[in-house]
mmCIF file of C-alpha atoms in Angstrom:
data_model
loop_
_atom_site.group_PDB
_atom_site.id
_atom_site.type_symbol
_atom_site.label_atom_id
_atom_site.label_comp_id
_atom_site.label_asym_id
_atom_site.label_seq_id
_atom_site.Cartn_x
_atom_site.Cartn_y
_atom_site.Cartn_z
ATOM 1 C CA MET U 176 0.105 -0.237 0.082
ATOM 2 C CA SER U 177 1.222 3.578 -0.997
ATOM 3 C CA ASP U 178 1.789 6.170 1.885
ATOM 4 C CA SER U 179 -1.264 8.115 0.386
ATOM 5 C CA LEU U 180 -5.011 7.193 -0.329
ATOM 6 C CA ASN U 181 -6.206 7.888 -3.787
ATOM 7 C CA LEU U 182 -9.884 9.006 -3.408
ATOM 8 C CA VAL U 183 -12.598 9.462 -6.315
ATOM 9 C CA VAL U 184 -15.997 11.093 -4.907
ATOM 10 C CA ILE U 185 -18.264 9.801 -7.931
ATOM 11 C CA THR U 186 -21.245 12.077 -8.054
ATOM 12 C CA GLY U 187 -23.436 14.102 -10.587
ATOM 13 C CA MET U 188 -27.093 13.922 -11.796
ATOM 14 C CA SER U 189 -29.423 11.156 -10.848
ATOM 15 C CA GLY U 190 -29.285 9.300 -14.285
ATOM 16 C CA ALA U 191 -25.870 10.503 -15.697
ATOM 17 C CA GLY U 192 -24.281 7.256 -15.428
ATOM 18 C CA LYS U 193 -23.058 6.685 -11.722
ATOM 19 C CA THR U 194 -23.990 3.147 -11.445
ATOM 20 C CA VAL U 195 -21.582 2.566 -14.598
ATOM 21 C CA ALA U 196 -18.737 4.433 -13.329
ATOM 22 C CA MET U 197 -19.050 2.637 -9.974
ATOM 23 C CA GLN U 198 -18.655 -0.669 -11.765
ATOM 24 C CA SER U 199 -15.784 0.848 -14.034
ATOM 25 C CA PHE U 200 -13.784 1.898 -10.696
ATOM 26 C CA GLU U 201 -14.437 -1.477 -9.213
ATOM 27 C CA ASP U 202 -12.704 -2.999 -12.516
ATOM 28 C CA LEU U 203 -10.020 -0.425 -11.823
ATOM 29 C CA GLY U 204 -9.072 -2.077 -8.382
ATOM 30 C CA TYR U 205 -11.242 0.918 -6.207
ATOM 31 C CA PHE U 206 -12.631 -0.136 -3.305
ATOM 32 C CA CYS U 207 -16.200 1.352 -4.021
ATOM 33 C CA VAL U 208 -18.983 2.750 -1.106
ATOM 34 C CA ASP U 209 -22.159 3.539 -2.797
ATOM 35 C CA ASN U 210 -24.414 6.474 -1.252
ATOM 36 C CA MET U 211 -22.415 6.355 2.264
ATOM 37 C CA PRO U 212 -24.213 9.179 4.892
ATOM 38 C CA PRO U 213 -21.396 11.520 5.298
ATOM 39 C CA ALA U 214 -21.635 11.299 8.979
ATOM 40 C CA LEU U 215 -19.702 7.618 8.726
ATOM 41 C CA LEU U 216 -16.985 8.798 6.956
ATOM 42 C CA PRO U 217 -14.508 9.409 9.864
ATOM 43 C CA LYS U 218 -15.233 5.794 10.902
ATOM 44 C CA PHE U 219 -14.902 4.576 7.442
ATOM 45 C CA TRP U 220 -11.208 6.188 7.250
ATOM 46 C CA GLU U 221 -10.134 4.612 10.410
ATOM 47 C CA LEU U 222 -11.287 1.257 9.240
ATOM 48 C CA VAL U 223 -9.626 1.873 5.952
ATOM 49 C CA LYS U 224 -6.408 3.101 7.654
ATOM 50 C CA GLU U 225 -6.368 0.008 10.206
ATOM 51 C CA SER U 226 -6.456 -2.538 6.808
ATOM 52 C CA GLY U 227 -3.586 -1.127 5.719
ATOM 53 C CA LYS U 228 -4.642 -2.750 2.210
ATOM 54 C CA ILE U 229 -6.826 -0.195 0.730
ATOM 55 C CA ASP U 230 -5.133 2.366 -1.469
ATOM 56 C CA LYS U 231 -7.961 3.027 -3.725
ATOM 57 C CA VAL U 232 -11.438 4.353 -3.013
ATOM 58 C CA ALA U 233 -14.510 5.687 -4.871
ATOM 59 C CA LEU U 234 -17.475 6.951 -2.900
ATOM 60 C CA VAL U 235 -20.638 7.531 -4.728
ATOM 61 C CA VAL U 236 -22.358 10.772 -3.679
ATOM 62 C CA ASP U 237 -25.838 11.793 -4.696
ATOM 63 C CA LEU U 238 -28.946 13.147 -3.598
ATOM 64 C CA ARG U 239 -30.356 9.785 -2.542
ATOM 65 C CA SER U 240 -29.042 11.243 0.378
ATOM 66 C CA HIS U 241 -30.036 14.706 0.136
ATOM 67 C CA ALA U 242 -31.045 15.053 3.957
ATOM 68 C CA PHE U 243 -27.028 15.151 4.348
ATOM 69 C CA TYR U 244 -26.691 17.424 1.740
ATOM 70 C CA ASP U 245 -25.056 20.099 4.093
ATOM 71 C CA GLN U 246 -22.667 17.595 5.665
ATOM 72 C CA ILE U 247 -21.629 16.171 1.862
ATOM 73 C CA LEU U 248 -20.150 19.915 1.441
ATOM 74 C CA ASP U 249 -18.561 19.737 4.637
ATOM 75 C CA MET U 250 -17.131 16.305 4.415
ATOM 76 C CA LEU U 251 -15.478 17.369 0.889
ATOM 77 C CA THR U 252 -14.175 20.480 2.795
ATOM 78 C CA GLY U 253 -12.812 18.117 4.992
ATOM 79 C CA LEU U 254 -11.195 15.949 2.514
ATOM 80 C CA ASP U 255 -9.643 18.852 0.732
ATOM 81 C CA LYS U 256 -7.612 19.363 4.059
ATOM 82 C CA ALA U 257 -6.714 15.723 4.663
ATOM 83 C CA GLU U 258 -3.307 14.740 4.763
ATOM 84 C CA LYS U 259 -2.183 11.783 2.770
ATOM 85 C CA VAL U 260 -5.486 11.764 0.750
ATOM 86 C CA ALA U 261 -5.274 12.932 -2.974
ATOM 87 C CA THR U 262 -9.018 13.502 -4.166
ATOM 88 C CA LYS U 263 -10.860 14.046 -7.229
ATOM 89 C CA ILE U 264 -14.116 14.643 -7.574
ATOM 90 C CA LEU U 265 -15.841 13.300 -10.778
ATOM 91 C CA PHE U 266 -19.041 14.931 -11.873
ATOM 92 C CA LEU U 267 -21.422 13.092 -14.019
ATOM 93 C CA ASP U 268 -23.978 15.153 -15.989
ATOM 94 C CA ALA U 269 -26.538 14.873 -19.105
ATOM 95 C CA THR U 270 -29.065 17.357 -20.388
ATOM 96 C CA ASP U 271 -32.362 17.601 -19.285
ATOM 97 C CA ALA U 272 -33.852 15.752 -22.468
ATOM 98 C CA GLU U 273 -31.813 12.880 -22.062
ATOM 99 C CA LEU U 274 -32.291 12.567 -18.506
ATOM 100 C CA VAL U 275 -36.020 12.542 -19.067
ATOM 101 C CA SER U 276 -35.866 9.758 -21.715
ATOM 102 C CA ARG U 277 -33.614 7.722 -19.337
ATOM 103 C CA TYR U 278 -35.915 7.943 -16.619
ATOM 104 C CA LYS U 279 -39.196 7.507 -18.961
ATOM 105 C CA GLU U 280 -37.245 4.217 -19.993
ATOM 106 C CA THR U 281 -36.113 2.935 -16.670
ATOM 107 C CA ARG U 282 -39.780 3.600 -15.403
ATOM 108 C CA ARG U 283 -37.922 4.882 -12.286
ATOM 109 C CA SER U 284 -38.840 7.806 -9.950
ATOM 110 C CA HIS U 285 -36.303 10.594 -9.460
ATOM 111 C CA PRO U 286 -35.219 11.126 -5.670
ATOM 112 C CA LEU U 287 -36.574 14.685 -5.841
ATOM 113 C CA ALA U 288 -39.738 14.317 -7.641
ATOM 114 C CA MET U 289 -41.433 11.268 -5.839
ATOM 115 C CA GLU U 290 -44.628 12.782 -5.933
ATOM 116 C CA GLY U 291 -44.046 15.704 -8.382
ATOM 117 C CA ARG U 292 -43.140 16.445 -12.070
ATOM 118 C CA LEU U 293 -40.080 14.662 -13.302
ATOM 119 C CA MET U 294 -38.506 18.167 -14.619
ATOM 120 C CA ASP U 295 -39.333 19.463 -11.384
ATOM 121 C CA GLY U 296 -36.989 16.762 -9.692
ATOM 122 C CA ILE U 297 -34.507 17.461 -12.270
ATOM 123 C CA ARG U 298 -34.323 21.142 -12.110
ATOM 124 C CA LYS U 299 -34.335 21.080 -8.319
ATOM 125 C CA GLU U 300 -31.193 18.634 -8.453
ATOM 126 C CA ARG U 301 -29.370 20.746 -10.639
ATOM 127 C CA ASN U 302 -29.423 23.859 -8.732
ATOM 128 C CA LEU U 303 -28.589 21.877 -5.579
ATOM 129 C CA LEU U 304 -25.387 20.224 -7.241
ATOM 130 C CA THR U 305 -24.002 23.478 -8.727
ATOM 131 C CA GLU U 306 -21.306 23.800 -5.763
ATOM 132 C CA LEU U 307 -20.589 20.271 -6.184
ATOM 133 C CA LYS U 308 -19.895 20.474 -10.047
ATOM 134 C CA ASN U 309 -17.654 23.578 -9.581
ATOM 135 C CA ARG U 310 -15.809 21.725 -7.419
ATOM 136 C CA ALA U 311 -15.246 18.933 -9.812
ATOM 137 C CA GLN U 312 -11.946 18.363 -11.299
ATOM 138 C CA VAL U 313 -13.398 15.898 -13.721
ATOM 139 C CA VAL U 314 -16.835 16.631 -15.607
ATOM 140 C CA ILE U 315 -18.249 14.289 -17.836
ATOM 141 C CA ASP U 316 -21.174 14.733 -19.997
ATOM 142 C CA THR U 317 -22.925 11.269 -20.758
ATOM 143 C CA THR U 318 -25.741 12.861 -22.943
ATOM 144 C CA ASN U 319 -24.149 11.260 -26.374
ATOM 145 C CA LEU U 320 -22.327 7.998 -24.166
ATOM 146 C CA SER U 321 -23.075 4.571 -24.253
ATOM 147 C CA PRO U 322 -22.188 2.616 -21.254
ATOM 148 C CA ARG U 323 -19.514 1.251 -22.829
ATOM 149 C CA GLN U 324 -18.327 4.376 -24.304
ATOM 150 C CA LEU U 325 -18.451 5.808 -20.462
ATOM 151 C CA ARG U 326 -16.238 2.987 -19.209
ATOM 152 C CA GLU U 327 -13.835 3.502 -21.699
ATOM 153 C CA LYS U 328 -13.659 7.248 -20.802
ATOM 154 C CA LEU U 329 -13.352 6.717 -17.329
ATOM 155 C CA PHE U 330 -10.664 4.147 -17.792
ATOM 156 C CA LEU U 331 -8.174 6.304 -20.178
ATOM 157 C CA THR U 332 -8.951 9.446 -17.150
ATOM 158 C CA PHE U 333 -8.492 7.142 -14.352
ATOM 159 C CA LYS U 334 -6.617 3.741 -14.648
ATOM 160 C CA THR U 335 -3.126 3.476 -13.369
ATOM 161 C CA THR U 336 -0.017 1.630 -14.351
ATOM 162 C CA ASP U 337 -0.157 -0.910 -11.740
ATOM 163 C CA HIS U 338 -3.819 -2.257 -12.137
ATOM 164 C CA PRO U 339 -4.464 -3.714 -15.405
ATOM 165 C CA THR U 340 -8.175 -3.237 -16.864
ATOM 166 C CA PHE U 341 -8.164 -6.342 -19.116
ATOM 167 C CA HIS U 342 -7.230 -9.953 -18.326
ATOM 168 C CA LEU U 343 -7.848 -13.440 -19.390
ATOM 169 C CA GLU U 344 -9.107 -16.383 -17.214
ATOM 170 C CA VAL U 345 -8.197 -19.665 -18.627
ATOM 171 C CA MET U 346 -9.638 -22.687 -17.345
ATOM 172 C CA SER U 347 -10.121 -26.505 -17.911
ATOM 173 C CA PHE U 348 -13.333 -28.370 -17.387
ATOM 174 C CA GLY U 349 -14.810 -31.499 -17.548
ATOM 175 C CA PHE U 350 -17.716 -32.154 -19.747
ATOM 176 C CA LYS U 351 -19.170 -34.908 -17.553
ATOM 177 C CA TYR U 352 -19.555 -32.005 -14.624
ATOM 178 C CA GLY U 353 -21.479 -29.800 -16.713
ATOM 179 C CA LEU U 354 -20.498 -26.177 -18.449
ATOM 180 C CA PRO U 355 -18.771 -23.646 -16.680
ATOM 181 C CA ILE U 356 -21.503 -21.096 -16.647
ATOM 182 C CA ASP U 357 -19.240 -17.977 -16.330
ATOM 183 C CA ALA U 358 -17.115 -18.969 -19.785
ATOM 184 C CA ASP U 359 -17.228 -16.147 -22.603
ATOM 185 C CA ILE U 360 -15.557 -18.533 -24.850
ATOM 186 C CA VAL U 361 -15.645 -22.526 -24.714
ATOM 187 C CA MET U 362 -13.580 -25.434 -26.707
ATOM 188 C CA ASP U 363 -13.742 -28.734 -27.073
ATOM 189 C CA VAL U 364 -10.804 -30.792 -27.103
ATOM 190 C CA ARG U 365 -12.343 -34.513 -26.674
ATOM 191 C CA PHE U 366 -11.634 -35.179 -30.542
ATOM 192 C CA LEU U 367 -8.014 -35.904 -29.256
ATOM 193 C CA PRO U 368 -7.106 -39.603 -28.194
ATOM 194 C CA ASN U 369 -7.543 -39.920 -24.113
ATOM 195 C CA PRO U 370 -4.705 -40.296 -21.952
ATOM 196 C CA TYR U 371 -6.983 -41.815 -19.192
ATOM 197 C CA TYR U 372 -6.888 -44.887 -21.289
ATOM 198 C CA VAL U 373 -3.058 -45.033 -21.037
ATOM 199 C CA PRO U 374 -2.644 -47.104 -17.708
ATOM 200 C CA GLU U 375 0.841 -44.876 -16.504
ATOM 201 C CA PHE U 376 -1.224 -41.809 -17.467
ATOM 202 C CA ARG U 377 -4.373 -42.426 -15.546
ATOM 203 C CA ASN U 378 -3.553 -41.053 -12.239
ATOM 204 C CA GLN U 379 -1.419 -37.861 -13.820
ATOM 205 C CA THR U 380 -2.955 -34.785 -15.357
ATOM 206 C CA GLY U 381 -2.096 -32.353 -17.960
ATOM 207 C CA LYS U 382 0.435 -30.741 -15.762
ATOM 208 C CA ASP U 383 2.786 -33.558 -15.718
ATOM 209 C CA GLN U 384 5.125 -33.543 -18.429
ATOM 210 C CA PRO U 385 4.472 -36.734 -20.177
ATOM 211 C CA VAL U 386 0.786 -36.408 -20.349
ATOM 212 C CA TYR U 387 1.267 -32.913 -21.715
ATOM 213 C CA ASP U 388 3.377 -34.229 -24.184
ATOM 214 C CA TYR U 389 1.701 -37.139 -24.781
ATOM 215 C CA VAL U 390 -1.535 -34.754 -25.791
ATOM 216 C CA MET U 391 0.687 -32.213 -27.902
ATOM 217 C CA GLN U 392 2.607 -35.002 -29.822
ATOM 218 C CA GLN U 393 -1.121 -36.274 -31.327
ATOM 219 C CA PRO U 394 -1.037 -35.401 -34.967
ATOM 220 C CA ALA U 395 -4.009 -32.769 -34.793
ATOM 221 C CA ALA U 396 -3.020 -31.112 -31.715
ATOM 222 C CA GLU U 397 -0.553 -28.481 -33.200
ATOM 223 C CA LYS U 398 -2.710 -27.729 -35.760
ATOM 224 C CA PHE U 399 -5.553 -27.160 -33.385
ATOM 225 C CA TYR U 400 -3.513 -25.005 -31.085
ATOM 226 C CA GLN U 401 -2.098 -22.747 -33.789
ATOM 227 C CA GLU U 402 -5.523 -21.959 -35.047
ATOM 228 C CA PHE U 403 -6.909 -21.570 -31.710
ATOM 229 C CA TYR U 404 -4.508 -19.400 -30.695
ATOM 230 C CA THR U 405 -4.625 -17.197 -33.780
ATOM 231 C CA LEU U 406 -8.569 -17.153 -33.539
ATOM 232 C CA LEU U 407 -8.098 -16.000 -29.796
ATOM 233 C CA ALA U 408 -5.684 -13.214 -30.718
ATOM 234 C CA ASP U 409 -7.517 -11.811 -33.321
ATOM 235 C CA VAL U 410 -10.551 -11.371 -31.061
ATOM 236 C CA MET U 411 -9.282 -10.184 -27.707
ATOM 237 C CA PRO U 412 -8.571 -6.656 -28.830
ATOM 238 C CA GLN U 413 -12.339 -6.432 -29.818
ATOM 239 C CA TYR U 414 -13.393 -7.631 -26.443
ATOM 240 C CA GLN U 415 -11.217 -4.935 -25.055
ATOM 241 C CA ALA U 416 -12.977 -2.385 -27.688
ATOM 242 C CA GLU U 417 -16.356 -3.439 -26.233
ATOM 243 C CA GLY U 418 -15.327 -2.596 -22.761
ATOM 244 C CA LYS U 419 -15.048 -5.961 -21.479
ATOM 245 C CA SER U 420 -12.479 -5.878 -18.290
ATOM 246 C CA SER U 421 -12.106 -9.712 -18.734
ATOM 247 C CA VAL U 422 -12.319 -12.851 -20.874
ATOM 248 C CA THR U 423 -13.051 -16.359 -19.706
ATOM 249 C CA ILE U 424 -11.695 -18.959 -22.012
ATOM 250 C CA ALA U 425 -13.024 -22.816 -21.132
ATOM 251 C CA ILE U 426 -11.660 -25.418 -22.418
ATOM 252 C CA GLY U 427 -12.942 -28.898 -21.739
ATOM 253 C CA CYS U 428 -12.610 -32.359 -22.256
ATOM 254 C CA THR U 429 -14.302 -35.733 -20.753
ATOM 255 C CA GLY U 430 -12.999 -35.267 -17.260
ATOM 256 C CA GLY U 431 -11.217 -32.345 -16.931
ATOM 257 C CA GLN U 432 -7.759 -34.177 -15.865
ATOM 258 C CA HIS U 433 -5.799 -34.623 -19.054
ATOM 259 C CA ARG U 434 -6.156 -33.080 -22.449
ATOM 260 C CA SER U 435 -7.925 -29.910 -21.303
ATOM 261 C CA VAL U 436 -5.700 -28.952 -18.546
ATOM 262 C CA ALA U 437 -2.844 -29.692 -20.936
ATOM 263 C CA PHE U 438 -4.305 -27.020 -23.359
ATOM 264 C CA ALA U 439 -5.550 -24.672 -20.636
ATOM 265 C CA GLU U 440 -1.613 -24.492 -19.542
ATOM 266 C CA ARG U 441 -0.281 -23.984 -23.002
ATOM 267 C CA ILE U 442 -2.965 -21.204 -24.079
ATOM 268 C CA GLY U 443 -2.841 -19.394 -20.478
ATOM 269 C CA LYS U 444 1.069 -19.513 -20.664
ATOM 270 C CA ALA U 445 1.385 -18.485 -24.339
ATOM 271 C CA PHE U 446 -1.293 -15.336 -23.471
ATOM 272 C CA ALA U 447 0.352 -14.479 -20.641
ATOM 273 C CA LYS U 448 3.212 -12.719 -22.314
ATOM 274 C CA THR U 449 0.714 -10.218 -23.632
ATOM 275 C CA TYR U 450 -2.068 -9.943 -20.921
ATOM 276 C CA PRO U 451 -2.486 -10.771 -17.214
ATOM 277 C CA VAL U 452 -3.926 -14.307 -16.976
ATOM 278 C CA ASP U 453 -5.197 -16.885 -14.294
ATOM 279 C CA ILE U 454 -4.966 -20.403 -15.067
ATOM 280 C CA THR U 455 -7.423 -22.629 -13.044
ATOM 281 C CA HIS U 456 -8.545 -26.168 -13.595
ATOM 282 C CA ARG U 457 -12.105 -26.647 -12.230
ATOM 283 C CA ASP U 458 -12.214 -30.508 -12.533
ATOM 284 C CA VAL U 459 -8.673 -31.796 -12.458
ATOM 285 C CA ASN U 460 -9.080 -34.087 -9.217
ATOM 286 C CA LYS U 461 -12.571 -34.885 -9.093
ATOM 287 C CA ARG U 462 -12.122 -38.005 -10.525
ATOM 288 C CA LYS U 463 -9.494 -38.840 -8.137
ATOM 289 C CA ALA U 464 -11.989 -38.061 -5.237
ATOM 290 C CA THR U 465 -14.763 -40.098 -6.801
ATOM 291 C CA VAL U 466 -12.186 -43.419 -6.479
ATOM 292 C CA ASN U 467 -10.736 -42.252 -3.281
ATOM 293 C CA ARG U 468 -14.614 -42.310 -1.873
ATOM 294 C CA SER U 469 -15.229 -45.517 -3.378
#
């Protein structure tokens, strides 16, 4: 943890994109708190300091807590004076017409117009937030931005070199235990001979060198690997362009012990030269566990 705390206060007009912003800051590695009452801030800082592990915090502040509005201004004044806290205010805005359109689409009630006209609530909120907007170091008009474009703009503005915003999850699995529901890309390598039927390989896995070599030396293995790798290398930049923060590549065989493990290891290590990669093997020990129980 660094000596100073990087704090971003996310605020702005209701409907301007604060939820998307908070999700984006989570992907950037920030500890995010939504709509915390200002009176709780001192206790929150104590917990942050005691943890010793948090150096980036994003707080969402809006007029859902309008009863505490004066406290919000006092809180920001106190943050400006705080030592070892680098504070930035991010203010999200949009035109009145766009905000009305978004509220009509979601059928939500404006927090300042629960029983009145929507436009009255928007105007009242805009007036109340004038001082916050004037204090903001970063103001983004989201009128013509899609959620993906807003995420990209926030990443460009706030990302740090020590936290990658895009990474790969490469996993192996066994089809007999079901498809992984969180997979973005699924590949089946059951077309290759199964090392399970080679007695000396039965209790080993694709991480063991003899099994890995056996799988990769199959006539179809190298051609498949080269084409699969090329396909993945071509589409990863497109996932990034769409605002994805991660992609999960799932490679399956029958039991998730041999072939899929070997290919997950090879694919993962190859892409680790370009992206942060996490390699996991969901079912690699399930067959062993079943044998031991029986």
